[in-house]
Short mmCIF file of C-alpha atoms and ligand atoms in Angstrom, two decimals:
data_model
loop_
_atom_site.label_atom_id
_atom_site.label_comp_id
_atom_site.label_asym_id
_atom_site.label_seq_id
_atom_site.Cartn_x
_atom_site.Cartn_y
_atom_site.Cartn_z
CA UNK W 1 -33.26 -43.12 -24.31
CA UNK W 2 -35.19 -40.47 -23.08
CA UNK W 3 -34.24 -36.79 -23.09
CA UNK W 4 -34.30 -34.49 -20.31
CA UNK W 5 -37.15 -31.63 -20.00
CA UNK W 6 -36.78 -27.54 -19.31
CA UNK W 7 -39.44 -25.54 -18.94
CA UNK W 8 -39.40 -22.02 -18.82
CA UNK W 9 -42.02 -19.19 -18.35
CA UNK W 10 -41.23 -18.58 -22.41
CA UNK W 11 -37.87 -18.30 -24.32
CA UNK W 12 -35.62 -17.25 -22.31
CA UNK W 13 -35.01 -21.10 -20.18
CA UNK W 14 -33.31 -21.54 -24.08
CA UNK W 15 -29.72 -19.99 -22.06
CA UNK W 16 -29.91 -23.10 -20.06
CA UNK W 17 -30.63 -25.07 -23.34
CA UNK W 18 -27.27 -23.40 -25.09
CA UNK W 19 -25.49 -24.98 -21.77
CA UNK W 20 -27.02 -27.94 -22.24
CA UNK W 21 -26.16 -29.07 -25.99
CA UNK W 22 -22.91 -27.80 -24.86
CA UNK W 23 -21.92 -29.86 -22.40
CA UNK W 24 -24.23 -32.48 -23.28
CA UNK W 25 -23.66 -33.12 -26.76
CA UNK W 26 -25.58 -36.44 -26.99
CA UNK W 27 -28.89 -35.94 -24.93
CA UNK W 28 -31.94 -34.94 -26.14
CA UNK W 29 -34.36 -32.08 -24.77
CA UNK W 30 -37.84 -31.54 -24.70
CA UNK W 31 -38.27 -27.90 -23.63
CA UNK W 32 -41.54 -26.64 -22.99
CA UNK W 33 -41.62 -22.26 -23.13
CA UNK W 34 -45.07 -21.53 -21.49
CA UNK W 35 -45.63 -18.11 -23.53
CA UNK W 36 -49.75 -18.28 -23.25
CA UNK W 37 -48.89 -17.22 -19.09
CA UNK W 38 -45.63 -15.15 -19.82
CA UNK W 39 -43.91 -13.37 -17.56
CA UNK W 40 -43.83 -15.61 -14.52
CA UNK W 41 -42.02 -12.71 -12.50
CA UNK W 42 -44.93 -10.60 -11.41
CA UNK W 43 -47.61 -13.42 -10.45
CA UNK W 44 -47.93 -14.58 -7.14
CA UNK W 45 -46.47 -17.33 -5.26
CA UNK W 46 -49.87 -20.12 -5.64
CA UNK W 47 -49.96 -19.07 -9.48
CA UNK W 48 -46.14 -19.86 -10.18
CA UNK W 49 -46.48 -23.16 -8.02
CA UNK W 50 -49.40 -24.07 -10.28
CA UNK W 51 -47.94 -23.66 -13.41
CA UNK W 52 -45.11 -24.41 -12.93
CA UNK W 53 -46.90 -28.74 -11.49
CA UNK W 54 -48.35 -28.31 -15.48
CA UNK W 55 -45.40 -27.92 -16.92
CA UNK W 56 -43.84 -30.66 -15.22
CA UNK W 57 -46.92 -32.86 -15.88
CA UNK W 58 -46.56 -32.03 -19.39
CA UNK W 59 -42.89 -32.87 -19.65
CA UNK W 60 -43.52 -36.31 -18.42
CA UNK W 61 -45.37 -36.56 -21.02
CA UNK W 62 -42.41 -36.93 -22.66
CA UNK W 63 -40.87 -39.82 -20.57
CA UNK W 64 -38.16 -37.51 -19.67
CA UNK W 65 -35.61 -38.44 -17.07
CA UNK W 66 -35.39 -35.31 -15.31
CA UNK W 67 -36.61 -32.26 -15.71
CA UNK W 68 -34.39 -29.05 -15.43
CA UNK W 69 -36.46 -25.75 -14.16
CA UNK W 70 -35.27 -23.19 -16.69
CA UNK W 71 -37.60 -20.25 -15.09
CA UNK W 72 -36.09 -18.57 -12.15
CA UNK W 73 -39.09 -17.11 -10.66
CA UNK W 74 -40.39 -21.27 -11.02
CA UNK W 75 -37.07 -22.49 -9.16
CA UNK W 76 -37.94 -19.61 -6.16
CA UNK W 77 -40.92 -20.22 -6.03
CA UNK W 78 -41.98 -23.35 -6.76
CA UNK W 79 -38.72 -26.04 -6.66
CA UNK W 80 -39.39 -26.21 -2.64
CA UNK W 81 -42.88 -26.63 -2.51
CA UNK W 82 -42.99 -29.36 -5.58
CA UNK W 83 -39.61 -31.58 -5.48
CA UNK W 84 -40.83 -33.94 -3.22
CA UNK W 85 -44.12 -34.60 -4.73
CA UNK W 86 -43.03 -36.47 -7.99
CA UNK W 87 -40.01 -38.88 -8.36
CA UNK W 88 -38.15 -37.72 -11.18
CA UNK W 89 -34.84 -35.55 -10.72
CA UNK W 90 -35.92 -31.96 -10.68
CA UNK W 91 -33.17 -29.15 -11.11
CA UNK W 92 -33.92 -25.76 -10.56
CA UNK W 93 -31.75 -22.48 -11.41
CA UNK W 94 -30.58 -21.54 -8.29
CA UNK W 95 -28.09 -23.41 -6.58
CA UNK W 96 -25.59 -24.59 -8.70
CA UNK W 97 -25.18 -20.12 -8.96
CA UNK W 98 -25.10 -20.17 -5.10
CA UNK W 99 -22.45 -22.52 -5.34
CA UNK W 100 -20.40 -20.44 -7.05
CA UNK W 101 -21.27 -16.46 -5.72
CA UNK W 102 -20.14 -18.07 -1.99
CA UNK W 103 -16.72 -19.40 -3.51
CA UNK W 104 -16.03 -16.97 -5.63
CA UNK W 105 -17.41 -13.95 -2.65
CA UNK W 106 -14.35 -12.93 -0.74
CA UNK W 107 -15.83 -9.96 1.17
CA UNK W 108 -18.53 -12.19 1.39
CA UNK W 109 -21.05 -9.06 -0.06
CA UNK W 110 -22.89 -10.69 -2.51
CA UNK W 111 -25.53 -9.10 -4.89
CA UNK W 112 -28.01 -10.46 -6.52
CA UNK W 113 -30.70 -9.29 -9.83
CA UNK W 114 -33.41 -10.73 -10.59
CA UNK W 115 -37.83 -10.69 -11.20
CA UNK W 116 -39.40 -8.96 -8.75
CA UNK W 117 -40.73 -13.00 -7.76
CA UNK W 118 -37.13 -13.82 -7.65
CA UNK W 119 -36.54 -10.98 -4.84
CA UNK W 120 -39.51 -11.24 -2.76
CA UNK W 121 -39.42 -15.08 -2.95
CA UNK W 122 -36.07 -14.48 -0.71
CA UNK W 123 -34.96 -18.23 -2.33
CA UNK W 124 -31.79 -16.65 -3.28
CA UNK W 125 -31.14 -15.16 0.15
CA UNK W 126 -32.43 -18.50 2.41
CA UNK W 127 -29.76 -20.68 0.45
CA UNK W 128 -26.78 -18.62 0.19
CA UNK W 129 -26.75 -18.24 3.85
CA UNK W 130 -27.01 -22.07 4.66
CA UNK W 131 -23.83 -21.90 2.76
CA UNK W 132 -22.05 -19.21 4.42
CA UNK W 133 -24.62 -17.68 7.60
CA UNK W 134 -21.86 -14.89 7.34
CA UNK W 135 -22.78 -13.88 3.70
CA UNK W 136 -24.27 -10.73 3.34
CA UNK W 137 -26.74 -10.78 0.34
CA UNK W 138 -27.56 -7.73 -1.64
CA UNK W 139 -31.33 -7.77 -3.53
CA UNK W 140 -32.66 -6.18 -6.19
CA UNK W 141 -35.60 -6.14 -8.71
CA UNK W 142 -34.90 -5.43 -12.41
CA UNK W 143 -38.12 -5.99 -14.10
CA UNK W 144 -37.46 -3.16 -17.20
CA UNK W 145 -34.37 -6.16 -18.12
CA UNK W 146 -37.03 -9.10 -20.00
CA UNK W 147 -39.05 -6.45 -21.79
CA UNK W 148 -35.13 -4.76 -23.31
CA UNK W 149 -34.03 -8.59 -23.79
CA UNK W 150 -37.20 -9.40 -26.06
CA UNK W 151 -37.45 -5.92 -27.91
CA UNK W 152 -33.44 -6.53 -28.29
CA UNK W 153 -32.46 -3.32 -26.76
CA UNK W 154 -29.27 -4.50 -25.00
CA UNK W 155 -27.34 -1.66 -25.29
CA UNK W 156 -27.93 1.78 -25.58
CA UNK W 157 -28.65 5.10 -23.71
CA UNK W 158 -32.13 3.51 -22.98
CA UNK W 159 -31.18 1.23 -21.51
CA UNK W 160 -27.95 1.96 -19.59
CA UNK W 161 -30.15 4.65 -18.11
CA UNK W 162 -32.65 1.82 -16.89
CA UNK W 163 -29.45 -0.49 -15.65
CA UNK W 164 -26.67 2.24 -13.66
CA UNK W 165 -30.03 3.45 -12.94
CA UNK W 166 -31.17 -0.68 -10.99
CA UNK W 167 -27.64 -1.37 -10.23
CA UNK W 168 -26.86 2.49 -8.34
CA UNK W 169 -27.26 0.53 -5.41
CA UNK W 170 -25.51 -2.41 -5.02
CA UNK W 171 -22.46 -0.56 -7.00
CA UNK W 172 -23.06 1.12 -3.48
CA UNK W 173 -23.47 -1.81 -1.26
CA UNK W 174 -19.54 -2.85 -2.36
CA UNK W 175 -20.63 -6.95 -3.14
CA UNK W 176 -18.28 -7.99 -5.38
CA UNK W 177 -19.95 -11.38 -6.53
CA UNK W 178 -23.00 -10.29 -8.56
CA UNK W 179 -25.85 -13.81 -9.26
CA UNK W 180 -27.59 -13.03 -12.88
CA UNK W 181 -30.63 -14.68 -11.34
CA UNK W 182 -32.75 -14.32 -14.63
CA UNK W 183 -32.95 -16.58 -18.24
CA UNK W 184 -32.80 -12.75 -19.41
CA UNK W 185 -30.09 -11.30 -17.85
CA UNK W 186 -26.95 -13.60 -19.62
CA UNK W 187 -27.84 -11.64 -21.98
CA UNK W 188 -27.63 -7.99 -20.86
CA UNK W 189 -23.52 -9.50 -19.79
CA UNK W 190 -20.94 -6.90 -21.29
CA UNK W 191 -23.59 -3.80 -20.68
CA UNK W 192 -23.90 -4.80 -16.61
CA UNK W 193 -20.73 -5.38 -16.23
CA UNK W 194 -19.23 -2.50 -17.65
CA UNK W 195 -21.51 -0.93 -15.12
CA UNK W 196 -20.34 -2.99 -12.46
CA UNK W 197 -17.13 -2.83 -12.97
CA UNK W 198 -13.93 -5.66 -13.38
CA UNK W 199 -13.72 -6.02 -9.60
CA UNK W 200 -17.29 -7.30 -9.53
CA UNK W 201 -17.66 -11.34 -10.55
CA UNK W 202 -20.68 -11.83 -12.21
CA UNK W 203 -22.46 -14.92 -12.13
CA UNK W 204 -24.50 -16.87 -14.35
CA UNK W 205 -25.62 -19.95 -13.59
CA UNK W 206 -26.94 -22.27 -16.79
CA UNK W 207 -23.51 -23.72 -17.26
CA UNK W 208 -23.15 -24.59 -13.28
CA UNK W 209 -26.59 -25.78 -13.94
CA UNK W 210 -25.58 -28.08 -16.87
CA UNK W 211 -22.53 -29.61 -15.28
CA UNK W 212 -24.93 -30.02 -12.40
CA UNK W 213 -27.18 -32.15 -14.87
CA UNK W 214 -23.79 -33.99 -15.79
CA UNK W 215 -23.32 -35.23 -12.81
CA UNK W 216 -27.09 -36.35 -11.51
CA UNK W 217 -27.38 -38.83 -14.25
CA UNK W 218 -23.74 -39.97 -14.15
CA UNK W 219 -24.60 -40.70 -10.87
CA UNK W 220 -28.08 -42.39 -11.72
CA UNK W 221 -26.22 -44.03 -15.10
CA UNK W 222 -28.79 -42.85 -17.62
CA UNK W 223 -26.02 -39.56 -19.41
CA UNK W 224 -25.97 -40.18 -22.62
CA UNK W 225 -22.31 -40.30 -23.97
CA UNK W 226 -22.32 -41.10 -27.52
CA UNK W 227 -25.15 -41.43 -30.43
CA UNK W 228 -28.38 -39.01 -32.26
CA UNK W 229 -29.54 -36.40 -30.20
CA UNK W 230 -32.87 -35.05 -31.40
CA UNK W 231 -34.82 -31.36 -29.61
CA UNK W 232 -38.62 -31.33 -29.76
CA UNK W 233 -40.07 -27.59 -28.60
CA UNK W 234 -43.94 -26.48 -27.48
CA UNK W 235 -44.68 -23.28 -26.74
CA UNK W 236 -48.36 -23.15 -24.85
CA UNK W 237 -49.00 -19.82 -27.82
CA UNK W 238 -47.11 -17.65 -30.53
CA UNK W 239 -44.70 -20.38 -32.03
CA UNK W 240 -43.66 -17.99 -34.48
CA UNK W 241 -42.84 -14.76 -31.76
CA UNK W 242 -40.77 -18.04 -30.09
CA UNK W 243 -38.42 -19.10 -33.15
CA UNK W 244 -38.16 -14.97 -34.33
CA UNK W 245 -36.49 -14.88 -30.35
CA UNK W 246 -35.01 -17.68 -30.40
CA UNK W 247 -31.90 -17.33 -30.81
CA UNK W 248 -30.80 -14.24 -29.32
CA UNK W 249 -30.88 -16.63 -26.67
CA UNK W 250 -29.66 -20.38 -28.78
CA UNK W 251 -26.88 -18.42 -30.85
CA UNK W 252 -29.18 -20.60 -33.69
CA UNK W 253 -32.41 -20.54 -34.57
CA UNK W 254 -34.88 -23.63 -33.82
CA UNK W 255 -37.94 -24.37 -36.36
CA UNK W 256 -40.15 -26.39 -35.80
CA UNK W 257 -42.19 -25.47 -32.79
CA UNK W 258 -44.92 -26.46 -31.88
CA UNK W 259 -48.21 -25.03 -29.79
CA UNK W 260 -49.36 -27.69 -26.66
CA UNK W 261 -50.77 -26.15 -23.12
CA UNK W 262 -49.87 -27.68 -20.21
CA UNK W 263 -52.46 -26.22 -18.42
CA UNK W 264 -55.11 -28.80 -16.41
N1 LIG E 1 -38.00 -16.36 -16.95
C1 LIG E 1 -37.62 -15.87 -15.22
C2 LIG E 1 -37.10 -15.89 -14.80
O1 LIG E 1 -36.24 -16.17 -14.90
C3 LIG E 1 -37.54 -14.39 -16.88
C4 LIG E 1 -39.43 -13.54 -17.21
C5 LIG E 1 -40.51 -13.59 -16.79
O2 LIG E 1 -40.86 -12.79 -16.01
O3 LIG E 1 -41.32 -15.10 -16.68
O4 LIG E 1 -37.51 -14.94 -13.84
#
């Protein structure tokens, strides 16, 4: 049976893989982390689209049956442009989280945190407005969160002060729902929850993405419901760095990460 392909700018996409393994335990996964060119969050739209196409072509060489763009920045910039050019189903991380947020909000004030690229693209805002034109969206870029998580700084004075500063405008705006629009942010969930308080619902799209992928595969008769699976992990640079960080995102170790390049 053909595997599911997942790509991300680096290691963060493993938060999505974690949910996929949980909800689709018999599916094999081929993961590609573009660690040579990470971060995508500060790159231009054109560059992120080019990298995304290259990553997609890499996964297609592994005969994947569906591709998940686990990176929020790549989903925001590239998915709307590239989707129509490929036959393989491509699932991004925005729509599932948006649907959940629109469903969850009571006061129609939704917050979004993400990379600079994701916020600049306004892709979340557009999708939310399409579902509910009356919803108000408040977006804040939190560029330091990614390096904090990668350095293992998920609690303590420094990260808390920065988080307080980033999240202050969202608290002031009176949002009742907050989308964690970046692969790394689920790792900071306890801290974000502490700052935003119990009345704000945090939306972590990884779970919804896995549910959506399961639905698509079932509808296309491609769901693998029994038998063994085998996961493969590729990165464009520094497999050791990836292996060291993997358990922070996946909750378990990843071994035998291979180096491979996607650029054409
Ligand atoms: N994976 C990226 C995202 O979800 C975060 C890291 C990066 O900037 O590349 O937007």
